[in-house]
mmCIF file of C-alpha atoms and ligand atoms in Angstrom:
data_model
loop_
_atom_site.group_PDB
_atom_site.id
_atom_site.type_symbol
_atom_site.label_atom_id
_atom_site.label_comp_id
_atom_site.label_asym_id
_atom_site.label_seq_id
_atom_site.Cartn_x
_atom_site.Cartn_y
_atom_site.Cartn_z
ATOM 1 C CA MET A 1 -37.640 15.706 57.246
ATOM 2 C CA GLN A 2 -38.193 14.196 60.603
ATOM 3 C CA ARG A 3 -34.900 13.492 62.344
ATOM 4 C CA VAL A 4 -36.038 15.362 65.433
ATOM 5 C CA PHE A 5 -39.533 13.914 65.339
ATOM 6 C CA THR A 6 -38.938 11.407 68.075
ATOM 7 C CA ILE A 7 -37.859 13.990 70.631
ATOM 8 C CA LEU A 8 -40.567 16.416 69.620
ATOM 9 C CA THR A 9 -43.208 13.710 69.656
ATOM 10 C CA LEU A 10 -42.218 12.791 73.236
ATOM 11 C CA VAL A 11 -42.445 16.425 74.222
ATOM 12 C CA ALA A 12 -45.766 16.677 72.448
ATOM 13 C CA LEU A 13 -47.108 13.528 74.146
ATOM 14 C CA THR A 14 -46.267 14.793 77.642
ATOM 15 C CA SER A 15 -48.137 17.974 76.831
ATOM 16 C CA PHE A 16 -51.155 16.069 75.507
ATOM 17 C CA SER A 17 -53.418 16.546 78.521
ATOM 18 C CA LEU A 18 -52.720 20.256 78.485
ATOM 19 C CA THR A 19 -53.222 20.655 74.740
ATOM 20 C CA ALA A 20 -56.481 18.713 74.905
ATOM 21 C CA LEU A 21 -57.585 21.381 77.325
ATOM 22 C CA GLY A 22 -56.557 24.039 74.851
ATOM 23 C CA GLN A 23 -53.384 24.969 76.707
ATOM 24 C CA THR A 24 -49.819 24.232 75.656
ATOM 25 C CA SER A 25 -47.096 22.805 77.928
ATOM 26 C CA ALA A 26 -45.603 26.306 78.151
ATOM 27 C CA GLY A 27 -48.899 27.440 79.646
ATOM 28 C CA LYS A 28 -49.861 29.154 76.409
ATOM 29 C CA THR A 29 -53.377 29.215 75.047
ATOM 30 C CA PRO A 30 -54.069 28.683 71.338
ATOM 31 C CA VAL A 31 -55.726 31.737 69.791
ATOM 32 C CA SER A 32 -57.699 29.508 67.380
ATOM 33 C CA GLN A 33 -59.433 26.185 67.800
ATOM 34 C CA PRO A 34 -59.325 23.298 65.283
ATOM 35 C CA LEU A 35 -61.820 23.761 62.449
ATOM 36 C CA VAL A 36 -62.866 20.121 62.688
ATOM 37 C CA SER A 37 -62.177 17.483 65.361
ATOM 38 C CA HIS A 38 -63.828 14.321 63.961
ATOM 39 C CA MET A 39 -60.737 13.635 61.839
ATOM 40 C CA TYR A 40 -57.174 14.908 61.638
ATOM 41 C CA THR A 41 -56.410 17.435 58.936
ATOM 42 C CA ALA A 42 -53.275 19.344 57.925
ATOM 43 C CA ASP A 43 -51.657 21.495 55.237
ATOM 44 C CA PRO A 44 -54.768 23.632 54.595
ATOM 45 C CA SER A 45 -54.995 25.226 51.149
ATOM 46 C CA ALA A 46 -57.949 27.591 51.326
ATOM 47 C CA HIS A 47 -59.791 29.302 48.484
ATOM 48 C CA VAL A 48 -62.954 31.266 47.943
ATOM 49 C CA PHE A 49 -65.002 29.918 45.044
ATOM 50 C CA ASN A 50 -68.375 31.541 44.256
ATOM 51 C CA GLY A 51 -68.349 33.352 47.596
ATOM 52 C CA LYS A 52 -67.864 30.198 49.676
ATOM 53 C CA ILE A 53 -64.720 29.094 51.503
ATOM 54 C CA TYR A 54 -63.217 25.738 50.555
ATOM 55 C CA ILE A 55 -60.270 24.122 52.337
ATOM 56 C CA TYR A 56 -58.196 21.434 50.676
ATOM 57 C CA PRO A 57 -56.232 19.768 53.514
ATOM 58 C CA SER A 58 -54.223 16.597 53.891
ATOM 59 C CA HIS A 59 -56.200 13.945 55.803
ATOM 60 C CA ASP A 60 -53.859 12.657 58.519
ATOM 61 C CA ILE A 61 -54.328 9.086 59.728
ATOM 62 C CA ASP A 62 -52.714 6.925 62.379
ATOM 63 C CA ALA A 63 -51.408 4.168 60.115
ATOM 64 C CA LYS A 64 -50.338 1.755 62.811
ATOM 65 C CA ASP A 65 -48.758 -0.640 60.313
ATOM 66 C CA VAL A 66 -46.310 2.082 59.185
ATOM 67 C CA LYS A 67 -43.103 2.783 61.103
ATOM 68 C CA GLU A 68 -41.934 6.333 61.815
ATOM 69 C CA ASP A 69 -38.822 7.167 59.805
ATOM 70 C CA ASP A 70 -36.634 10.142 58.843
ATOM 71 C CA GLU A 71 -38.379 10.402 55.476
ATOM 72 C CA GLY A 72 -41.814 10.974 57.037
ATOM 73 C CA GLY A 73 -43.064 7.481 56.110
ATOM 74 C CA HIS A 74 -45.569 7.662 58.957
ATOM 75 C CA PHE A 75 -47.352 10.493 57.110
ATOM 76 C CA ALA A 76 -49.206 7.726 55.321
ATOM 77 C CA MET A 77 -52.325 9.543 54.157
ATOM 78 C CA ARG A 78 -54.703 7.749 51.768
ATOM 79 C CA ASP A 79 -57.424 10.190 50.756
ATOM 80 C CA TYR A 80 -58.574 13.784 50.670
ATOM 81 C CA HIS A 81 -61.680 15.403 52.115
ATOM 82 C CA VAL A 82 -62.680 18.959 51.206
ATOM 83 C CA LEU A 83 -63.941 21.197 54.008
ATOM 84 C CA SER A 84 -66.270 24.101 53.338
ATOM 85 C CA MET A 85 -67.831 26.999 55.196
ATOM 86 C CA ASP A 86 -69.965 29.987 54.305
ATOM 87 C CA LYS A 87 -68.015 32.384 56.502
ATOM 88 C CA ILE A 88 -65.050 32.467 58.860
ATOM 89 C CA GLY A 89 -66.286 31.331 62.270
ATOM 90 C CA GLY A 90 -69.332 29.567 60.785
ATOM 91 C CA PRO A 91 -70.024 25.806 60.756
ATOM 92 C CA VAL A 92 -67.486 23.731 58.858
ATOM 93 C CA LYS A 93 -68.740 20.931 56.605
ATOM 94 C CA ASP A 94 -66.760 17.792 55.765
ATOM 95 C CA ASN A 95 -67.810 16.939 52.224
ATOM 96 C CA GLY A 96 -66.622 13.337 52.417
ATOM 97 C CA VAL A 97 -63.974 11.589 50.320
ATOM 98 C CA ALA A 98 -62.972 13.758 47.361
ATOM 99 C CA LEU A 99 -60.198 11.511 46.056
ATOM 100 C CA ASP A 100 -58.976 8.103 47.251
ATOM 101 C CA ILE A 101 -55.456 6.815 46.605
ATOM 102 C CA LYS A 102 -56.907 3.591 45.183
ATOM 103 C CA ASP A 103 -58.419 5.649 42.339
ATOM 104 C CA ILE A 104 -55.060 7.139 41.299
ATOM 105 C CA PRO A 105 -53.711 4.575 38.806
ATOM 106 C CA TRP A 106 -50.038 5.474 39.226
ATOM 107 C CA ALA A 107 -49.973 6.059 43.000
ATOM 108 C CA GLY A 108 -47.910 4.107 45.492
ATOM 109 C CA ARG A 109 -48.203 5.709 48.908
ATOM 110 C CA GLN A 110 -48.484 8.966 50.902
ATOM 111 C CA LEU A 111 -50.974 11.534 49.659
ATOM 112 C CA TRP A 112 -49.433 14.754 50.936
ATOM 113 C CA ALA A 113 -50.389 18.444 50.833
ATOM 114 C CA PRO A 114 -52.744 19.322 47.943
ATOM 115 C CA ASP A 115 -54.051 22.540 46.410
ATOM 116 C CA ALA A 116 -56.899 23.409 44.042
ATOM 117 C CA THR A 117 -58.101 26.012 41.579
ATOM 118 C CA VAL A 118 -60.966 26.545 39.119
ATOM 119 C CA LYS A 119 -60.946 27.447 35.441
ATOM 120 C CA ASN A 120 -63.960 27.556 33.124
ATOM 121 C CA GLY A 121 -66.145 25.747 35.651
ATOM 122 C CA ILE A 122 -63.727 22.818 36.137
ATOM 123 C CA TYR A 123 -61.998 22.370 39.474
ATOM 124 C CA TYR A 124 -58.423 21.100 39.437
ATOM 125 C CA LEU A 125 -56.944 19.329 42.450
ATOM 126 C CA TYR A 126 -53.115 19.125 42.473
ATOM 127 C CA PHE A 127 -51.611 16.540 44.755
ATOM 128 C CA PRO A 128 -48.247 14.913 45.547
ATOM 129 C CA VAL A 129 -48.005 11.177 46.021
ATOM 130 C CA LYS A 130 -45.199 8.640 45.726
ATOM 131 C CA ASP A 131 -45.414 6.593 42.545
ATOM 132 C CA LYS A 132 -44.899 2.850 42.469
ATOM 133 C CA GLU A 133 -41.093 3.402 42.441
ATOM 134 C CA ASP A 134 -41.453 5.448 45.666
ATOM 135 C CA ILE A 135 -40.644 8.727 43.900
ATOM 136 C CA PHE A 136 -42.838 11.742 44.716
ATOM 137 C CA ARG A 137 -44.655 13.095 41.655
ATOM 138 C CA ILE A 138 -47.469 15.587 41.286
ATOM 139 C CA GLY A 139 -50.805 14.567 39.910
ATOM 140 C CA VAL A 140 -53.935 16.438 38.898
ATOM 141 C CA ALA A 141 -57.567 15.412 39.216
ATOM 142 C CA THR A 142 -60.696 17.217 37.986
ATOM 143 C CA SER A 143 -64.297 17.696 39.027
ATOM 144 C CA LYS A 144 -67.241 19.887 38.145
ATOM 145 C CA SER A 145 -67.707 20.521 41.876
ATOM 146 C CA PRO A 146 -65.257 22.194 44.277
ATOM 147 C CA THR A 147 -65.885 19.361 46.723
ATOM 148 C CA GLY A 148 -65.341 16.558 44.210
ATOM 149 C CA PRO A 149 -65.388 13.657 43.751
ATOM 150 C CA PHE A 150 -62.247 14.277 41.648
ATOM 151 C CA LYS A 151 -61.091 12.023 38.839
ATOM 152 C CA ALA A 152 -57.340 11.631 38.625
ATOM 153 C CA GLU A 153 -55.482 11.778 35.310
ATOM 154 C CA PRO A 154 -53.924 8.407 34.416
ATOM 155 C CA GLU A 155 -50.336 9.729 34.760
ATOM 156 C CA PRO A 156 -48.599 12.316 36.923
ATOM 157 C CA ILE A 157 -47.916 15.741 35.396
ATOM 158 C CA LYS A 158 -45.011 15.148 33.001
ATOM 159 C CA GLY A 159 -41.816 16.674 34.387
ATOM 160 C CA SER A 160 -43.230 17.060 37.917
ATOM 161 C CA TYR A 161 -41.488 15.892 41.078
ATOM 162 C CA SER A 162 -41.259 16.379 44.839
ATOM 163 C CA ILE A 163 -44.163 17.650 47.001
ATOM 164 C CA ASP A 164 -46.425 20.469 48.128
ATOM 165 C CA PRO A 165 -47.846 21.834 44.875
ATOM 166 C CA THR A 166 -49.588 25.179 45.070
ATOM 167 C CA VAL A 167 -51.383 26.704 42.105
ATOM 168 C CA PHE A 168 -51.679 30.420 41.428
ATOM 169 C CA GLN A 169 -53.742 32.034 38.677
ATOM 170 C CA ASP A 170 -52.718 35.574 37.895
ATOM 171 C CA SER A 171 -55.060 38.339 36.800
ATOM 172 C CA ASP A 172 -53.894 37.878 33.184
ATOM 173 C CA GLY A 173 -55.263 34.298 33.250
ATOM 174 C CA LYS A 174 -51.826 32.616 33.355
ATOM 175 C CA ALA A 175 -51.533 29.818 35.918
ATOM 176 C CA TYR A 176 -48.400 28.636 37.715
ATOM 177 C CA LEU A 177 -47.565 25.614 39.791
ATOM 178 C CA TYR A 178 -45.038 26.048 42.590
ATOM 179 C CA PHE A 179 -43.709 22.962 44.340
ATOM 180 C CA GLY A 180 -40.859 21.277 46.212
ATOM 181 C CA GLY A 181 -39.848 20.106 49.627
ATOM 182 C CA ILE A 182 -36.452 18.874 50.845
ATOM 183 C CA TRP A 183 -35.627 15.847 52.998
ATOM 184 C CA GLY A 184 -38.676 13.508 52.935
ATOM 185 C CA GLY A 185 -40.053 15.601 50.054
ATOM 186 C CA GLN A 186 -37.092 14.435 47.882
ATOM 187 C CA LEU A 187 -36.262 17.825 46.286
ATOM 188 C CA GLN A 188 -32.548 17.149 46.912
ATOM 189 C CA ARG A 189 -32.776 14.249 44.437
ATOM 190 C CA TRP A 190 -33.506 16.597 41.519
ATOM 191 C CA ASP A 191 -30.659 18.423 39.832
ATOM 192 C CA ASN A 192 -31.546 20.434 36.717
ATOM 193 C CA ASN A 193 -34.816 18.472 36.613
ATOM 194 C CA LYS A 194 -32.929 15.163 36.385
ATOM 195 C CA TYR A 195 -33.420 12.456 39.004
ATOM 196 C CA ASN A 196 -30.452 11.452 41.104
ATOM 197 C CA PRO A 197 -31.427 8.895 43.743
ATOM 198 C CA LYS A 198 -28.200 9.740 45.630
ATOM 199 C CA GLY A 199 -28.979 13.496 45.800
ATOM 200 C CA ALA A 200 -27.988 14.700 49.240
ATOM 201 C CA LEU A 201 -28.905 17.562 51.523
ATOM 202 C CA LYS A 202 -26.670 20.626 51.164
ATOM 203 C CA GLN A 203 -23.656 21.249 53.370
ATOM 204 C CA LYS A 204 -24.063 24.221 55.709
ATOM 205 C CA ASP A 205 -22.035 26.670 53.576
ATOM 206 C CA GLU A 206 -23.660 25.694 50.279
ATOM 207 C CA VAL A 207 -26.453 27.701 48.670
ATOM 208 C CA ALA A 208 -29.743 26.258 49.887
ATOM 209 C CA TYR A 209 -32.148 24.326 47.671
ATOM 210 C CA LEU A 210 -34.836 26.427 46.051
ATOM 211 C CA PRO A 211 -38.514 25.780 45.361
ATOM 212 C CA ARG A 212 -39.634 25.205 41.766
ATOM 213 C CA ILE A 213 -42.117 26.808 39.395
ATOM 214 C CA ALA A 214 -43.592 26.014 35.992
ATOM 215 C CA ARG A 215 -46.365 27.787 34.116
ATOM 216 C CA LEU A 216 -49.297 25.520 33.431
ATOM 217 C CA SER A 217 -50.620 24.902 29.914
ATOM 218 C CA ALA A 218 -54.127 26.064 28.996
ATOM 219 C CA ASP A 219 -55.466 22.582 29.844
ATOM 220 C CA MET A 220 -54.119 22.995 33.437
ATOM 221 C CA LYS A 221 -52.847 19.410 33.291
ATOM 222 C CA SER A 222 -49.324 19.877 31.922
ATOM 223 C CA PHE A 223 -46.351 22.200 32.179
ATOM 224 C CA ALA A 224 -46.057 24.832 29.435
ATOM 225 C CA GLU A 225 -42.325 25.295 30.027
ATOM 226 C CA PRO A 226 -39.361 23.624 31.714
ATOM 227 C CA VAL A 227 -39.374 23.677 35.507
ATOM 228 C CA ARG A 228 -37.179 26.415 36.964
ATOM 229 C CA ASP A 229 -35.967 27.579 40.388
ATOM 230 C CA VAL A 230 -37.779 30.235 42.378
ATOM 231 C CA GLN A 231 -35.100 32.648 43.603
ATOM 232 C CA ILE A 232 -35.448 33.782 47.237
ATOM 233 C CA LEU A 233 -32.883 36.440 48.129
ATOM 234 C CA ASP A 234 -31.966 38.277 51.280
ATOM 235 C CA LYS A 235 -32.219 42.094 51.427
ATOM 236 C CA ASN A 236 -28.681 42.350 49.968
ATOM 237 C CA GLY A 237 -29.678 40.303 46.927
ATOM 238 C CA LYS A 238 -27.804 37.225 48.097
ATOM 239 C CA PRO A 239 -29.222 33.678 48.155
ATOM 240 C CA PHE A 240 -29.547 31.926 51.510
ATOM 241 C CA LEU A 241 -27.094 29.225 52.493
ATOM 242 C CA GLU A 242 -28.130 25.929 54.062
ATOM 243 C CA LYS A 243 -26.948 27.206 57.442
ATOM 244 C CA ASP A 244 -29.533 30.013 57.218
ATOM 245 C CA ASN A 245 -32.097 27.386 58.060
ATOM 246 C CA ASP A 246 -34.313 29.762 60.030
ATOM 247 C CA LYS A 247 -34.985 31.568 56.708
ATOM 248 C CA ARG A 248 -34.198 29.269 53.788
ATOM 249 C CA PHE A 249 -36.854 27.268 51.905
ATOM 250 C CA PHE A 250 -37.719 23.778 53.083
ATOM 251 C CA GLU A 251 -41.329 23.022 51.957
ATOM 252 C CA ALA A 252 -44.980 24.251 51.964
ATOM 253 C CA ALA A 253 -44.941 26.956 49.253
ATOM 254 C CA TRP A 254 -47.831 29.389 48.833
ATOM 255 C CA LEU A 255 -48.269 32.369 46.530
ATOM 256 C CA HIS A 256 -50.702 35.212 47.003
ATOM 257 C CA LYS A 257 -50.980 38.688 45.542
ATOM 258 C CA TYR A 258 -51.530 41.801 47.640
ATOM 259 C CA LYS A 259 -51.750 45.293 46.214
ATOM 260 C CA GLY A 260 -50.029 44.233 42.972
ATOM 261 C CA LYS A 261 -47.076 42.497 44.684
ATOM 262 C CA TYR A 262 -46.409 38.752 44.744
ATOM 263 C CA TYR A 263 -45.936 37.167 48.160
ATOM 264 C CA PHE A 264 -44.141 33.839 48.228
ATOM 265 C CA SER A 265 -44.431 32.109 51.610
ATOM 266 C CA TYR A 266 -43.008 28.789 52.810
ATOM 267 C CA SER A 267 -41.900 26.687 55.736
ATOM 268 C CA THR A 268 -38.292 26.542 56.880
ATOM 269 C CA GLY A 269 -38.884 22.935 57.975
ATOM 270 C CA ASP A 270 -36.285 21.964 60.568
ATOM 271 C CA THR A 271 -36.547 25.404 62.246
ATOM 272 C CA HIS A 272 -40.373 25.348 61.876
ATOM 273 C CA ASN A 273 -40.972 28.953 60.795
ATOM 274 C CA LEU A 274 -43.392 30.145 58.131
ATOM 275 C CA CYS A 275 -41.577 32.918 56.274
ATOM 276 C CA TYR A 276 -42.402 35.155 53.311
ATOM 277 C CA ALA A 277 -40.672 37.051 50.541
ATOM 278 C CA ILE A 278 -42.009 39.652 48.109
ATOM 279 C CA GLY A 279 -41.511 39.915 44.329
ATOM 280 C CA ASP A 280 -42.753 41.861 41.317
ATOM 281 C CA ASN A 281 -43.914 38.937 39.210
ATOM 282 C CA PRO A 282 -44.831 35.245 39.691
ATOM 283 C CA TYR A 283 -41.305 33.993 38.970
ATOM 284 C CA GLY A 284 -39.549 36.267 41.411
ATOM 285 C CA PRO A 285 -36.876 36.910 42.502
ATOM 286 C CA PHE A 286 -38.557 37.250 45.888
ATOM 287 C CA THR A 287 -36.900 39.302 48.631
ATOM 288 C CA TYR A 288 -37.090 37.848 52.115
ATOM 289 C CA GLN A 289 -39.200 39.900 54.560
ATOM 290 C CA GLY A 290 -39.648 37.897 57.747
ATOM 291 C CA VAL A 291 -41.706 35.382 59.680
ATOM 292 C CA VAL A 292 -45.483 35.012 59.225
ATOM 293 C CA LEU A 293 -45.931 32.342 61.891
ATOM 294 C CA LYS A 294 -43.466 31.073 64.457
ATOM 295 C CA PRO A 295 -43.238 27.322 65.205
ATOM 296 C CA VAL A 296 -46.525 25.703 66.195
ATOM 297 C CA LEU A 297 -47.237 22.583 68.258
ATOM 298 C CA GLY A 298 -45.832 19.633 66.309
ATOM 299 C CA TRP A 299 -42.929 19.469 63.869
ATOM 300 C CA THR A 300 -44.425 20.708 60.606
ATOM 301 C CA ASN A 301 -45.673 24.184 59.766
ATOM 302 C CA HIS A 302 -47.812 24.628 56.653
ATOM 303 C CA HIS A 303 -50.323 27.270 55.540
ATOM 304 C CA SER A 304 -52.283 29.243 53.034
ATOM 305 C CA ILE A 305 -53.082 32.975 52.913
ATOM 306 C CA VAL A 306 -56.419 33.992 51.396
ATOM 307 C CA GLN A 307 -58.688 37.013 51.178
ATOM 308 C CA VAL A 308 -62.241 36.504 52.365
ATOM 309 C CA GLY A 309 -64.345 39.604 51.758
ATOM 310 C CA SER A 310 -62.304 42.580 52.903
ATOM 311 C CA LYS A 311 -60.125 40.612 55.351
ATOM 312 C CA TRP A 312 -57.145 38.295 54.969
ATOM 313 C CA TYR A 313 -56.680 35.002 56.770
ATOM 314 C CA LEU A 314 -53.880 32.586 57.553
ATOM 315 C CA PHE A 315 -54.933 28.917 57.481
ATOM 316 C CA TYR A 316 -52.420 26.732 59.301
ATOM 317 C CA HIS A 317 -52.252 23.624 61.459
ATOM 318 C CA ASP A 318 -50.878 22.416 64.757
ATOM 319 C CA THR A 319 -51.215 19.272 66.874
ATOM 320 C CA GLN A 320 -53.469 20.642 69.593
ATOM 321 C CA LEU A 321 -55.934 17.715 69.436
ATOM 322 C CA SER A 322 -53.533 14.773 69.325
ATOM 323 C CA GLY A 323 -50.166 15.914 70.645
ATOM 324 C CA LYS A 324 -48.713 13.765 67.814
ATOM 325 C CA THR A 325 -46.710 15.261 65.002
ATOM 326 C CA HIS A 326 -48.400 13.258 62.235
ATOM 327 C CA LEU A 327 -51.972 13.859 63.505
ATOM 328 C CA ARG A 328 -52.647 17.519 62.945
ATOM 329 C CA ASN A 329 -55.679 19.828 62.947
ATOM 330 C CA VAL A 330 -56.311 22.811 60.683
ATOM 331 C CA LYS A 331 -57.024 26.284 62.050
ATOM 332 C CA VAL A 332 -57.543 29.812 60.836
ATOM 333 C CA ALA A 333 -56.534 33.234 62.177
ATOM 334 C CA GLU A 334 -56.847 36.735 60.777
ATOM 335 C CA LEU A 335 -53.757 38.118 59.057
ATOM 336 C CA THR A 336 -53.089 41.843 58.755
ATOM 337 C CA TYR A 337 -50.614 43.987 56.852
ATOM 338 C CA ASN A 338 -48.641 47.048 57.801
ATOM 339 C CA PRO A 339 -49.135 50.169 55.651
ATOM 340 C CA ASP A 340 -45.857 49.351 53.815
ATOM 341 C CA GLY A 341 -47.253 45.968 52.732
ATOM 342 C CA THR A 342 -45.260 43.850 55.193
ATOM 343 C CA ILE A 343 -47.201 41.197 57.097
ATOM 344 C CA ARG A 344 -47.774 41.461 60.842
ATOM 345 C CA PRO A 345 -46.704 38.065 62.250
ATOM 346 C CA VAL A 346 -49.638 35.925 63.406
ATOM 347 C CA GLU A 347 -49.519 34.804 67.040
ATOM 348 C CA ALA A 348 -50.863 31.243 67.302
ATOM 349 C CA TYR A 349 -50.676 31.210 71.124
ATOM 350 C CA ASN A 350 -50.919 33.795 73.863
HETATM 351 O O1 FUB B 1 -48.402 16.517 55.294
HETATM 352 C C1 FUB B 1 -47.204 15.944 54.847
HETATM 353 C C2 FUB B 1 -46.128 16.954 54.757
HETATM 354 O O2 FUB B 1 -45.924 17.550 56.040
HETATM 355 C C3 FUB B 1 -46.429 18.116 53.866
HETATM 356 O O3 FUB B 1 -46.334 17.811 52.506
HETATM 357 C C4 FUB B 1 -45.427 19.079 54.377
HETATM 358 O O4 FUB B 1 -45.593 20.397 53.919
HETATM 359 C C5 FUB B 1 -45.607 18.931 55.861
HETATM 360 O O5 FUB B 1 -46.673 19.687 56.343
#
């Protein structure tokens, strides 16, 4: 996913002194400040549990022994910390290590973007990590506390693959796991749920890769059905092609419900947008609507959308603190809707 990382990292490094001052190289000022600055955090999945806000981010580290590569090998994260706060704008607490890679029996390397949910008083943390064969799988870990510590299941979720799991529980109690990410996230290696190590990126006129969904079993630890594609269509009902890379899916799925409609949002990756599409049920199809967040400082763009009280918020990240693509910091900004249910794009800088 990171062919352009080197150039962007150089650009980001030259802008470091400005970003440290809270200003970007284009003279723009971030509208939000990092939620924490004592460690690097990214990919924030936010939830409200029992009236309190919990954020499940990746914990970025500067793994100096790991070389930067096109597959994102330098995103070499090794644990998760859960952040919490009583209200937006209030103090943010780092609750310490919630899950360490050494305690995941099947894990090899790279703990990427997680998500969490609660059912019957048990908290479930879903996470992607490469197994010992260097293939991304999705695992689940449980805890009686939203902040952990979480205990990982001995094996990944059977039939899972790729990255960026996000869990959605509908009002009827059914739960769904969405996942997938191309390029370093390996989605291109999976055809009809079968692994093909030679799986390649699509050609520009081919239909783009799609994210995946499976309903979760009652135990929340296994798939209740075969994994299927999540259809994202343009307003004419047509799928996007690979060349529509300012709109097509790349990684970072999120699902939220607003006024009875299902909003599927995601990153376009190499064009760095966060986009969204609306559907009538959790499986879609979802019709493309537009951009939620334009490119931020850094290469990646990743988010969650959550209601807190009567307001909605976009949690996202950029590289304001470090100026380095793999050392990100999570942020939050209010998100608002138009009367027709479309989202007003969030401005990260002004
Ligand atoms: O944090 C590692 C990867 O970067 C995530 O899995 C992607 O969504 C991107 O944010």
